Coordinates of C-alpha atoms in Angstrom, one line a residue:
F133 CA -91.6 -82.1 46.5
S134 CA -90.3 -83.2 43.4
A135 CA -92.5 -85.0 40.7
D136 CA -91.6 -88.3 41.0
A137 CA -93.1 -88.5 44.6
L138 CA -96.1 -87.9 42.4
W139 CA -96.0 -91.0 40.1
L140 CA -94.7 -93.1 43.2
A141 CA -97.8 -92.5 44.8
H142 CA -99.6 -92.8 41.4
F143 CA -98.3 -95.7 41.1
V144 CA -99.0 -97.4 44.4
L145 CA -102.4 -96.3 43.9
Q146 CA -102.8 -98.1 40.8
E147 CA -100.4 -101.8 41.3
T148 CA -102.1 -101.8 45.0
T149 CA -105.1 -103.3 46.0
Q150 CA -105.1 -103.8 49.7
R151 CA -105.5 -100.0 51.6
G152 CA -103.7 -101.0 55.0
T153 CA -100.6 -99.9 56.2
F154 CA -97.1 -99.1 54.6
V155 CA -93.9 -97.8 55.5
E156 CA -91.9 -95.2 53.7
L157 CA -88.6 -95.0 53.9
G158 CA -86.8 -91.8 53.5
V159 CA -90.0 -89.1 54.1
G160 CA -88.7 -85.7 53.3
S161 CA -91.6 -83.3 52.7
G162 CA -93.9 -86.6 53.5
I163 CA -96.0 -85.7 50.2
V164 CA -96.4 -89.3 49.3
S165 CA -97.6 -90.6 52.4
T166 CA -99.3 -88.0 52.8
L167 CA -101.1 -88.8 49.3
L168 CA -101.5 -92.8 49.8
L169 CA -103.3 -91.7 53.4
S170 CA -105.8 -89.4 51.0
A171 CA -106.5 -92.4 48.9
G172 CA -107.5 -94.6 51.8
F173 CA -104.9 -96.6 53.4
S174 CA -105.6 -97.5 57.1
A175 CA -102.0 -96.3 58.7
G176 CA -98.9 -95.5 58.1
E177 CA -95.1 -95.3 59.5
G178 CA -91.8 -93.4 58.4
V179 CA -88.1 -93.2 58.5
E180 CA -86.4 -89.6 58.0
I181 CA -82.5 -88.9 59.2
D182 CA -83.1 -85.2 58.4
P183 CA -84.5 -82.9 61.1
E184 CA -85.2 -79.9 58.8
M185 CA -87.0 -82.6 56.6
V186 CA -89.3 -84.3 59.7
Q187 CA -90.5 -80.5 61.0
C188 CA -91.3 -80.2 57.1
A189 CA -93.6 -83.3 57.1
T190 CA -95.2 -83.4 60.4
A191 CA -96.4 -79.6 59.2
T192 CA -97.7 -81.7 56.0
F193 CA -99.7 -84.1 58.0
Q194 CA -101.3 -81.5 60.1
A195 CA -102.2 -79.4 57.9
N196 CA -104.3 -82.1 56.8
G197 CA -105.0 -83.8 59.4
L198 CA -103.4 -87.5 59.2
E199 CA -100.8 -87.1 62.5
S200 CA -103.5 -89.6 64.1
H201 CA -102.5 -92.0 61.0
Y202 CA -98.8 -91.8 61.1
G203 CA -96.0 -92.4 63.2
L204 CA -92.9 -90.4 62.0
V205 CA -89.4 -92.0 63.3
E206 CA -86.6 -89.2 62.6
G207 CA -83.5 -91.5 62.3
D208 CA -81.3 -93.3 60.3
L209 CA -82.6 -96.4 58.0
C210 CA -79.0 -98.0 57.9
R211 CA -80.7 -98.8 61.9
I212 CA -83.9 -99.6 60.8
S213 CA -84.0 -102.5 63.3
K214 CA -83.6 -99.3 66.3
F215 CA -86.7 -98.3 65.4
L216 CA -88.9 -100.8 63.6
P217 CA -89.6 -104.5 64.0
A218 CA -88.8 -107.0 61.2
G219 CA -92.1 -107.9 59.6
K220 CA -93.8 -104.5 60.1
S221 CA -95.5 -103.6 57.3
P222 CA -96.9 -105.8 53.5
L223 CA -96.1 -103.0 51.7
V224 CA -92.2 -100.1 52.0
V225 CA -92.4 -97.3 49.4
A226 CA -88.8 -95.4 48.3
N227 CA -87.8 -92.9 46.7
P228 CA -83.8 -93.4 47.2
P229 CA -81.3 -91.0 46.5
Y230 CA -80.4 -90.9 42.6
Y231 CA -77.1 -90.5 42.5
P232 CA -73.8 -91.5 43.9
V233 CA -71.7 -89.3 45.7
G234 CA -69.1 -87.8 42.8
V235 CA -71.3 -88.1 40.5
G236 CA -73.0 -84.5 39.6
R237 CA -73.5 -81.5 41.0
L238 CA -73.4 -81.9 45.0
S239 CA -76.6 -79.4 46.3
P240 CA -75.2 -76.6 48.8
D241 CA -78.5 -77.4 51.1
P242 CA -77.9 -80.4 53.5
A243 CA -81.4 -81.7 53.0
V244 CA -81.6 -81.7 49.5
A245 CA -77.9 -83.0 49.2
R246 CA -79.1 -85.7 51.3
A247 CA -82.1 -86.2 49.1
R248 CA -80.2 -86.1 45.7
H249 CA -76.6 -88.1 46.3
E250 CA -76.4 -91.1 48.5
L251 CA -74.8 -89.7 51.1
A252 CA -77.0 -90.7 54.4
C253 CA -77.9 -94.4 52.3
T254 CA -77.7 -96.3 49.8
L255 CA -79.7 -98.1 46.6
K256 CA -78.3 -101.3 48.9
D257 CA -78.7 -100.1 52.6
V258 CA -83.1 -98.8 51.2
L259 CA -82.8 -102.8 49.6
T260 CA -81.2 -104.2 53.0
S261 CA -84.0 -102.0 55.5
S262 CA -86.5 -102.7 52.9
R263 CA -86.2 -107.0 53.2
Y264 CA -86.0 -106.4 56.9
L265 CA -89.2 -104.6 56.7
L266 CA -91.6 -106.6 54.6
P267 CA -92.7 -110.2 55.8
P268 CA -92.9 -112.9 52.9
G269 CA -95.1 -111.9 50.2
G270 CA -95.0 -108.1 50.8
Y271 CA -94.4 -105.5 48.7
L272 CA -91.7 -103.1 48.0
A273 CA -92.4 -99.9 45.2
V274 CA -89.6 -97.6 44.4
V275 CA -88.9 -94.8 41.8
Y276 CA -85.5 -94.4 40.3
P277 CA -83.6 -92.9 37.4
V278 CA -83.6 -95.9 33.9
S279 CA -79.7 -95.1 33.7
R280 CA -79.6 -97.3 37.2
L281 CA -82.7 -99.9 36.6
P282 CA -79.8 -102.5 35.7
E283 CA -78.2 -102.1 39.3
L284 CA -81.5 -101.7 41.1
M285 CA -82.6 -105.5 39.3
R286 CA -79.4 -107.2 40.4
H287 CA -79.2 -106.0 43.7
L288 CA -83.4 -107.1 44.4
P289 CA -82.1 -111.1 44.7
E290 CA -79.3 -110.8 47.4
N291 CA -82.5 -108.9 49.8
K292 CA -84.9 -111.8 48.4
L293 CA -86.8 -109.3 46.5
A294 CA -88.1 -110.6 42.7
P295 CA -89.3 -108.1 40.2
V296 CA -93.2 -108.2 39.7
V297 CA -94.2 -105.0 37.6
L298 CA -92.1 -102.5 35.3
R299 CA -93.7 -99.5 34.6
L300 CA -90.9 -96.1 32.6
V301 CA -91.4 -92.7 33.1
Q302 CA -91.1 -90.8 29.7
P303 CA -91.3 -86.9 29.4
R304 CA -93.4 -87.3 26.3
C305 CA -94.8 -89.8 24.3
D306 CA -92.1 -89.5 21.3
E307 CA -89.2 -89.4 24.0
G308 CA -87.3 -91.7 25.9
A309 CA -87.9 -93.1 29.5
S310 CA -85.7 -90.8 32.2
H311 CA -87.2 -92.8 35.2
A312 CA -88.2 -96.6 36.3
L313 CA -91.2 -97.8 38.5
L314 CA -90.8 -100.9 39.8
L315 CA -93.2 -103.0 42.4
A316 CA -91.3 -106.1 43.9
R317 CA -92.3 -109.1 46.1
K318 CA -90.3 -110.7 48.8
G319 CA -89.9 -114.2 49.1
T320 CA -91.7 -115.4 45.9
K321 CA -91.1 -115.7 42.3
G322 CA -93.5 -114.6 39.4
S323 CA -93.4 -113.7 35.9
L324 CA -92.3 -109.2 35.5
V325 CA -95.2 -107.6 34.1
V326 CA -93.8 -104.3 32.3
R327 CA -96.8 -101.9 32.4
P328 CA -97.5 -99.4 29.3
P329 CA -95.2 -96.2 29.9
L330 CA -96.6 -93.4 32.3
V331 CA -95.9 -90.1 30.0
T332 CA -95.8 -87.2 31.8
H333 CA -96.8 -84.6 29.2
L334 CA -98.8 -84.4 26.4
N335 CA -97.2 -83.0 23.4
E336 CA -100.0 -80.4 23.0
G337 CA -99.0 -79.1 27.1
G338 CA -100.0 -80.0 30.3
Y339 CA -99.9 -82.6 32.8
G340 CA -100.6 -86.7 30.9
P341 CA -103.9 -88.1 32.0
W342 CA -102.0 -89.9 35.2
Y343 CA -102.3 -87.0 37.0
R344 CA -105.7 -86.6 36.6
D345 CA -106.4 -90.5 37.6
L346 CA -103.8 -89.0 40.9
T347 CA -106.4 -86.1 41.7
G348 CA -108.8 -88.4 41.9
M349 CA -108.0 -90.7 44.0
V350 CA -107.0 -88.7 46.6
L351 CA -109.1 -85.3 46.4

């Protein structure tokens, strides 16, 4: 897994007070769901299209003794209604593919290629599936490249989602932002709150305080 999965888990745990159920779209190796369950969420479900990643995530849940708290579906999130009912969960988390096809180098590893590029799903597919899964007032938490943040913001209203919390991620305090963490709410408008940036590394070396916060919540 990549560090963006850790940022997303930290963001969700910082911004949510209820530790109920959640659905993850594009489970990958299962790290985000594992961290949320370890921090007190009661149960989770996830959808993952890649068989290799399904096996990896299953092993992750088993190794952490969480398999009884999680339902993992091998399937296409673009056909979410085939697997899960509408309004299923008050929280959806997602780390969508970052790059459109044709932008950047395509990995020769099929699983990595699908995770990085919009081969199996697009940003709009993730937002449409999130709208389906969320009840009114439910929340979507997502991590995305800051270069595509305007596109993400543009597509939220199309799916009855309103941005409520934004936090930019930057490698060091004197560097520009690379990613954005966003919390959006379904069906209700609200003021957008911009948090202080998450600085991933200290200038003198090592992770920023966010990493200690995260490990403190899950260990």
